[in-house]
Amino acid sequence: MTVAAIVPHWNRRDLLAALLESLSRQTRPFHHVIVADNGSTDDSAEFAEQAGACVLRLGKNLGFAAAVNRGIEATRCDWVAILNNDVTLDAHWLARLLESAGLEQAAFATGKILSSARRNLIDGCFDEIARSGCAYRCGVARADSPVWNQPRRIRLAPMTAVLFRRSVFDRVGLLDERFESYLEDVDFGIRCSVHGLGGIYNPEAVAYHRGSATLGQWNKDTVRRLSRNQMYLRIKYLQAQPRWPVMVGQLLWGLLAFRHGCFPAYLRGKIEGLRLSAEPNLRFPEQTAGQGLAYEQTWAPEAVRVLLEESERTILDLQQQTGFDLYWRLYFWLSRRSS
């Protein structure tokens, strides 16, 4: 059983060095380490090669999704770990995920992700998505507690640090490169779910994440991409779903962007997404290995509805257990008034 690590990377050699060092300390070693370099202007690529990694020099910044795809295409290992460059792994991370995924016959596995700066603080555990098309990284900014220490089956895993069976990509396709960066993992998780593929969360597999280390929190370009990619999710999956939750969730997210001084970026993202919806040939294309945007894929509305409703119930349950964020308190109050 072979395992490859894929690291999409752009600049910040210091981050990459810390990650590669943590990979070398794994009690269950990786067979291959692939750094997909998005045209770094520092000496990251040379450093990674000297450290023994296979470096894919992509020449320019193609985005997270494209870099991951090039890495997947470059390996035929049985398992593939996708890792952000600003992550470090506990020495038992890989061994524990392989064990739990094997026992549960899961398509993918992820563990607890803690903040590198405050190791008693959750950075994320697993993802869920509401009927609005807005995703929730479960546990984010919460104190580490027993709520997050229970193994569980999951629908969506953050690609901050996750392990996939390589066969999943042959069945579901590669990441949708139109997303570039942000929410491409949510999109991929939705596709896994409607294909009947689920994952496992093992809190004993711990990673540490710097978080927004390359661009910073509430960077305007980040907000623009998130806003645009929310539209992509809506176009791909929510056309036949109730409109009121979508309107509520997107409006509240716009108010959050306004609060952080990013409302113009939010609007630019929505406009970019609307332009996509005006192009009929680009509504539902997916990527398959080696074929790019090659064929049309239409999702059964009922399968998407079930996923969204179950996922939203999990968000509500976790918010009730750990305390409501203002966004989710308002979303659930407003979205359910018309239900």
Short mmCIF file of C-alpha atoms in Angstrom, two decimals:
data_model
loop_
_atom_site.label_atom_id
_atom_site.label_comp_id
_atom_site.label_asym_id
_atom_site.label_seq_id
_atom_site.Cartn_x
_atom_site.Cartn_y
_atom_site.Cartn_z
CA MET A 1 0.00 0.00 0.00
CA THR A 2 1.68 3.20 -1.22
CA VAL A 3 0.99 6.79 -0.20
CA ALA A 4 1.89 10.07 -1.90
CA ALA A 5 1.79 13.54 -0.37
CA ILE A 6 0.76 16.40 -2.68
CA VAL A 7 1.66 19.93 -1.62
CA PRO A 8 0.39 22.83 -3.76
CA HIS A 9 2.83 25.67 -3.12
CA TRP A 10 3.49 29.31 -3.94
CA ASN A 11 6.41 31.12 -2.26
CA ARG A 12 7.06 31.02 1.50
CA ARG A 13 9.95 28.54 1.58
CA ASP A 14 9.88 28.77 5.40
CA LEU A 15 6.41 27.23 5.48
CA LEU A 16 7.36 24.50 3.03
CA ALA A 17 10.48 23.63 5.04
CA ALA A 18 8.45 23.11 8.22
CA LEU A 19 5.95 20.89 6.40
CA LEU A 20 8.60 18.74 4.70
CA GLU A 21 10.37 18.27 8.02
CA SER A 22 7.14 17.03 9.61
CA LEU A 23 6.62 14.63 6.68
CA SER A 24 10.04 13.15 7.29
CA ARG A 25 9.09 12.38 10.90
CA GLN A 26 5.99 10.30 10.11
CA THR A 27 5.91 6.90 11.81
CA ARG A 28 4.28 5.61 8.61
CA PRO A 29 6.48 7.12 5.87
CA PHE A 30 5.20 8.59 2.64
CA HIS A 31 6.48 6.85 -0.49
CA HIS A 32 6.44 10.01 -2.59
CA VAL A 33 6.29 13.73 -1.82
CA ILE A 34 5.14 15.90 -4.73
CA VAL A 35 5.42 19.68 -4.53
CA ALA A 36 3.30 21.34 -7.23
CA ASP A 37 4.99 24.73 -7.44
CA ASN A 38 2.77 27.54 -8.74
CA GLY A 39 5.62 29.64 -10.11
CA SER A 40 7.28 30.58 -6.82
CA THR A 41 9.64 33.55 -7.11
CA ASP A 42 11.79 32.49 -4.15
CA ASP A 43 13.96 29.35 -4.08
CA SER A 44 11.16 27.06 -2.85
CA ALA A 45 11.39 24.68 -5.81
CA GLU A 46 15.13 24.21 -5.50
CA PHE A 47 14.84 23.72 -1.75
CA ALA A 48 12.12 21.07 -2.16
CA GLU A 49 14.23 19.16 -4.70
CA GLN A 50 17.22 19.21 -2.38
CA ALA A 51 14.97 17.83 0.37
CA GLY A 52 14.09 14.87 -1.86
CA ALA A 53 10.65 15.93 -3.11
CA CYS A 54 9.48 15.61 -6.70
CA VAL A 55 8.80 19.17 -7.87
CA LEU A 56 6.29 19.95 -10.60
CA ARG A 57 7.23 23.41 -11.90
CA LEU A 58 3.95 24.85 -13.16
CA GLY A 59 5.52 28.14 -14.30
CA LYS A 60 2.80 30.44 -12.96
CA ASN A 61 0.17 30.57 -10.25
CA LEU A 62 -2.59 28.33 -11.58
CA GLY A 63 -4.39 28.16 -8.24
CA PHE A 64 -4.79 25.48 -5.60
CA ALA A 65 -7.13 23.23 -7.60
CA ALA A 66 -4.93 23.05 -10.70
CA ALA A 67 -1.79 22.40 -8.65
CA VAL A 68 -3.49 19.55 -6.79
CA ASN A 69 -4.73 18.09 -10.08
CA ARG A 70 -1.26 18.09 -11.59
CA GLY A 71 -0.02 16.28 -8.50
CA ILE A 72 -2.78 13.67 -8.68
CA GLU A 73 -2.03 13.06 -12.35
CA ALA A 74 1.64 12.52 -11.47
CA THR A 75 1.07 9.63 -9.07
CA ARG A 76 -0.53 6.18 -9.09
CA CYS A 77 -0.09 5.53 -5.38
CA ASP A 78 -2.94 3.78 -3.57
CA TRP A 79 -3.52 6.77 -1.30
CA VAL A 80 -3.02 10.50 -1.80
CA ALA A 81 -2.63 13.07 0.97
CA ILE A 82 -3.37 16.68 0.04
CA LEU A 83 -1.65 19.17 2.32
CA ASN A 84 -1.56 22.96 2.51
CA ASN A 85 1.95 24.37 2.58
CA ASP A 86 1.27 26.09 5.93
CA VAL A 87 0.49 22.82 7.74
CA THR A 88 2.65 20.62 9.92
CA LEU A 89 1.67 17.09 10.94
CA ASP A 90 1.92 15.17 14.17
CA ALA A 91 4.25 12.21 13.70
CA HIS A 92 1.35 9.71 13.84
CA TRP A 93 -0.96 11.61 11.43
CA LEU A 94 -0.63 9.33 8.43
CA ALA A 95 -0.58 6.06 10.38
CA ARG A 96 -3.76 6.93 12.25
CA LEU A 97 -5.67 8.04 9.17
CA LEU A 98 -4.68 4.95 7.19
CA GLU A 99 -5.80 2.75 10.06
CA SER A 100 -9.18 4.45 10.58
CA ALA A 101 -9.94 4.70 6.84
CA GLY A 102 -9.10 1.03 6.40
CA LEU A 103 -11.25 -0.10 9.33
CA GLU A 104 -14.23 1.95 8.16
CA GLN A 105 -13.71 1.28 4.44
CA ALA A 106 -13.86 5.07 3.98
CA ALA A 107 -13.07 6.87 0.74
CA PHE A 108 -11.18 9.58 2.60
CA ALA A 109 -10.06 10.52 6.09
CA THR A 110 -9.12 13.66 7.96
CA GLY A 111 -8.18 14.56 11.49
CA LYS A 112 -8.29 17.42 13.95
CA ILE A 113 -6.62 20.59 12.71
CA LEU A 114 -5.40 22.91 15.45
CA SER A 115 -4.13 26.47 15.21
CA SER A 116 -0.33 26.58 15.08
CA ALA A 117 -0.31 29.77 17.11
CA ARG A 118 -2.83 28.64 19.77
CA ARG A 119 -2.77 24.88 20.05
CA ASN A 120 -5.82 24.74 22.30
CA LEU A 121 -7.88 26.32 19.51
CA ILE A 122 -9.52 24.40 16.67
CA ASP A 123 -8.72 25.54 13.13
CA GLY A 124 -11.10 22.99 11.61
CA CYS A 125 -12.22 19.37 11.79
CA PHE A 126 -14.51 18.64 8.84
CA ASP A 127 -16.79 20.62 6.54
CA GLU A 128 -20.53 20.92 6.16
CA ILE A 129 -22.65 22.98 3.77
CA ALA A 130 -25.95 24.74 4.33
CA ARG A 131 -28.88 25.02 1.92
CA SER A 132 -27.60 28.55 1.22
CA GLY A 133 -24.50 27.20 -0.51
CA CYS A 134 -22.36 28.62 2.30
CA ALA A 135 -19.95 26.17 3.88
CA TYR A 136 -19.01 25.80 7.54
CA ARG A 137 -15.63 24.57 8.73
CA CYS A 138 -16.75 22.73 11.81
CA GLY A 139 -14.90 23.68 14.96
CA VAL A 140 -13.21 26.77 13.54
CA ALA A 141 -12.21 29.24 16.29
CA ARG A 142 -13.64 26.94 18.99
CA ALA A 143 -11.70 25.78 22.03
CA ASP A 144 -10.58 22.17 21.76
CA SER A 145 -13.14 20.17 23.74
CA PRO A 146 -14.79 16.72 23.96
CA VAL A 147 -17.22 17.74 21.18
CA TRP A 148 -14.34 17.50 18.72
CA ASN A 149 -12.78 14.35 20.18
CA GLN A 150 -15.31 11.84 18.86
CA PRO A 151 -14.57 9.88 15.66
CA ARG A 152 -17.42 10.17 13.17
CA ARG A 153 -18.45 9.57 9.59
CA ILE A 154 -18.25 12.76 7.54
CA ARG A 155 -19.48 14.05 4.18
CA LEU A 156 -16.90 16.72 3.33
CA ALA A 157 -13.24 17.06 4.33
CA PRO A 158 -11.11 20.22 4.20
CA MET A 159 -8.17 19.89 1.85
CA THR A 160 -6.02 21.64 4.42
CA ALA A 161 -4.86 18.16 5.42
CA VAL A 162 -6.74 15.12 4.11
CA LEU A 163 -6.09 11.58 2.87
CA PHE A 164 -7.93 10.12 -0.15
CA ARG A 165 -7.96 6.77 -1.85
CA ARG A 166 -6.45 7.42 -5.28
CA SER A 167 -9.39 5.55 -6.86
CA VAL A 168 -11.78 8.29 -5.69
CA PHE A 169 -10.38 10.66 -8.33
CA ASP A 170 -10.82 8.05 -11.05
CA ARG A 171 -14.49 7.73 -10.08
CA VAL A 172 -15.43 11.33 -9.23
CA GLY A 173 -12.96 13.26 -11.39
CA LEU A 174 -10.36 15.85 -10.47
CA LEU A 175 -10.91 19.18 -8.74
CA ASP A 176 -12.86 21.80 -10.68
CA GLU A 177 -10.14 24.24 -11.72
CA ARG A 178 -12.58 27.11 -12.23
CA PHE A 179 -12.58 27.48 -8.44
CA GLU A 180 -8.82 28.18 -8.54
CA SER A 181 -8.57 28.45 -4.73
CA TYR A 182 -11.22 28.27 -1.97
CA LEU A 183 -14.29 26.02 -1.81
CA GLU A 184 -12.84 23.60 -4.37
CA ASP A 185 -12.72 21.07 -1.53
CA VAL A 186 -16.39 21.69 -0.70
CA ASP A 187 -17.30 21.19 -4.35
CA PHE A 188 -15.31 17.96 -4.44
CA GLY A 189 -16.92 16.78 -1.21
CA ILE A 190 -20.39 17.35 -2.64
CA ARG A 191 -19.48 15.29 -5.68
CA CYS A 192 -18.16 12.49 -3.47
CA SER A 193 -21.35 12.54 -1.44
CA VAL A 194 -23.71 12.32 -4.41
CA HIS A 195 -21.58 9.42 -5.67
CA GLY A 196 -22.16 7.67 -2.35
CA LEU A 197 -18.59 8.12 -1.10
CA GLY A 198 -18.08 9.10 2.54
CA GLY A 199 -15.18 9.74 4.86
CA ILE A 200 -14.06 9.36 8.45
CA TYR A 201 -12.93 11.95 11.00
CA ASN A 202 -10.25 10.73 13.41
CA PRO A 203 -9.45 13.35 16.07
CA GLU A 204 -6.29 11.48 17.09
CA ALA A 205 -4.69 12.40 13.74
CA VAL A 206 -3.58 15.95 14.47
CA ALA A 207 -2.31 18.66 12.13
CA TYR A 208 -1.33 22.24 12.91
CA HIS A 209 -2.30 25.06 10.55
CA ARG A 210 -0.99 28.60 10.25
CA GLY A 211 -4.13 29.68 8.38
CA SER A 212 -4.13 32.35 5.63
CA ALA A 213 -0.35 32.47 5.92
CA THR A 214 0.19 33.39 2.26
CA LEU A 215 -2.42 36.11 1.71
CA GLY A 216 -3.66 36.92 5.23
CA GLN A 217 -7.13 36.87 6.76
CA TRP A 218 -9.88 38.85 5.00
CA ASN A 219 -7.63 39.58 2.06
CA LYS A 220 -9.75 41.25 -0.62
CA ASP A 221 -8.74 38.78 -3.32
CA THR A 222 -9.64 35.92 -1.00
CA VAL A 223 -13.08 37.43 -0.39
CA ARG A 224 -13.60 37.94 -4.14
CA ARG A 225 -12.78 34.29 -4.85
CA LEU A 226 -14.94 33.01 -2.00
CA SER A 227 -17.84 35.16 -3.19
CA ARG A 228 -17.41 34.00 -6.79
CA ASN A 229 -17.02 30.36 -5.81
CA GLN A 230 -20.19 30.47 -3.71
CA MET A 231 -21.91 31.41 -6.96
CA TYR A 232 -20.25 28.47 -8.70
CA LEU A 233 -21.65 26.13 -6.04
CA ARG A 234 -25.08 27.67 -6.47
CA ILE A 235 -24.96 27.29 -10.25
CA LYS A 236 -23.78 23.69 -10.08
CA TYR A 237 -26.01 22.34 -7.33
CA LEU A 238 -28.73 24.71 -6.09
CA GLN A 239 -30.77 25.54 -9.18
CA ALA A 240 -33.59 23.20 -8.19
CA GLN A 241 -33.35 23.90 -4.44
CA PRO A 242 -35.40 26.42 -2.37
CA ARG A 243 -34.30 30.00 -3.06
CA TRP A 244 -35.01 31.65 0.29
CA PRO A 245 -32.13 29.98 2.22
CA VAL A 246 -29.76 30.92 -0.62
CA MET A 247 -30.85 34.57 -0.49
CA VAL A 248 -30.56 34.72 3.30
CA GLY A 249 -27.17 33.04 3.50
CA GLN A 250 -25.59 35.05 0.71
CA LEU A 251 -26.93 38.37 2.05
CA LEU A 252 -25.61 37.64 5.53
CA TRP A 253 -22.22 36.70 4.11
CA GLY A 254 -22.18 40.01 2.21
CA LEU A 255 -22.85 41.86 5.46
CA LEU A 256 -19.95 39.98 7.06
CA ALA A 257 -17.69 41.06 4.19
CA PHE A 258 -18.91 44.65 4.64
CA ARG A 259 -18.05 44.50 8.33
CA HIS A 260 -14.46 43.57 7.39
CA GLY A 261 -14.15 46.28 4.75
CA CYS A 262 -14.39 43.85 1.83
CA PHE A 263 -17.82 44.58 0.38
CA PRO A 264 -16.51 45.76 -3.04
CA ALA A 265 -14.56 42.49 -3.34
CA TYR A 266 -17.71 40.56 -2.38
CA LEU A 267 -19.65 42.32 -5.18
CA ARG A 268 -16.90 41.68 -7.74
CA GLY A 269 -17.00 37.99 -6.91
CA LYS A 270 -20.77 37.80 -7.33
CA ILE A 271 -20.55 39.58 -10.68
CA GLU A 272 -17.89 37.11 -11.87
CA GLY A 273 -20.13 34.24 -10.81
CA LEU A 274 -23.15 35.71 -12.59
CA ARG A 275 -21.15 35.97 -15.79
CA LEU A 276 -20.57 32.23 -15.58
CA SER A 277 -24.30 31.56 -15.28
CA ALA A 278 -24.84 33.46 -18.53
CA GLU A 279 -22.63 30.99 -20.40
CA PRO A 280 -24.86 27.95 -21.02
CA ASN A 281 -22.01 25.66 -22.06
CA LEU A 282 -20.24 26.13 -18.73
CA ARG A 283 -23.04 25.31 -16.31
CA PHE A 284 -22.12 21.86 -15.08
CA PRO A 285 -18.82 20.67 -16.61
CA GLU A 286 -16.59 18.48 -14.46
CA GLN A 287 -13.03 17.36 -14.86
CA THR A 288 -11.80 13.85 -15.35
CA ALA A 289 -8.20 12.74 -15.30
CA GLY A 290 -6.45 13.93 -18.43
CA GLN A 291 -9.59 15.36 -20.04
CA GLY A 292 -10.01 18.82 -18.53
CA LEU A 293 -13.55 20.22 -18.73
CA ALA A 294 -14.67 17.41 -20.96
CA TYR A 295 -18.25 16.41 -20.28
CA GLU A 296 -21.57 17.53 -18.82
CA GLN A 297 -22.61 16.19 -15.41
CA THR A 298 -26.12 16.79 -14.09
CA TRP A 299 -26.81 16.02 -10.44
CA ALA A 300 -30.09 14.54 -9.27
CA PRO A 301 -31.84 17.36 -7.33
CA GLU A 302 -33.15 14.90 -4.74
CA ALA A 303 -29.64 13.63 -3.90
CA VAL A 304 -28.42 17.21 -3.49
CA ARG A 305 -31.47 18.12 -1.36
CA VAL A 306 -30.85 15.23 1.02
CA LEU A 307 -27.16 16.13 1.33
CA LEU A 308 -27.88 19.80 2.04
CA GLU A 309 -30.59 19.10 4.60
CA GLU A 310 -28.52 16.52 6.48
CA SER A 311 -25.44 18.73 6.38
CA GLU A 312 -27.37 21.77 7.59
CA ARG A 313 -28.82 19.77 10.50
CA THR A 314 -25.26 18.89 11.53
CA ILE A 315 -24.28 22.58 11.47
CA LEU A 316 -27.28 23.44 13.64
CA ASP A 317 -26.51 20.64 16.10
CA LEU A 318 -22.87 21.71 16.45
CA GLN A 319 -23.83 25.35 16.88
CA GLN A 320 -26.29 24.39 19.61
CA GLN A 321 -23.61 22.34 21.38
CA THR A 322 -20.78 24.86 21.20
CA GLY A 323 -22.54 28.24 21.06
CA PHE A 324 -23.95 30.12 18.09
CA ASP A 325 -21.88 32.35 15.85
CA LEU A 326 -23.92 35.45 15.02
CA TYR A 327 -23.96 34.54 11.32
CA TRP A 328 -25.45 31.11 11.92
CA ARG A 329 -27.90 32.33 14.57
CA LEU A 330 -29.32 34.84 12.09
CA TYR A 331 -29.22 32.36 9.21
CA PHE A 332 -31.21 29.68 11.03
CA TRP A 333 -33.69 32.21 12.42
CA LEU A 334 -34.34 33.83 9.02
CA SER A 335 -34.10 30.79 6.72
CA ARG A 336 -36.53 28.69 8.73
CA ARG A 337 -39.20 31.34 9.08
CA SER A 338 -40.40 30.47 5.57
CA SER A 339 -39.91 26.68 5.92
#
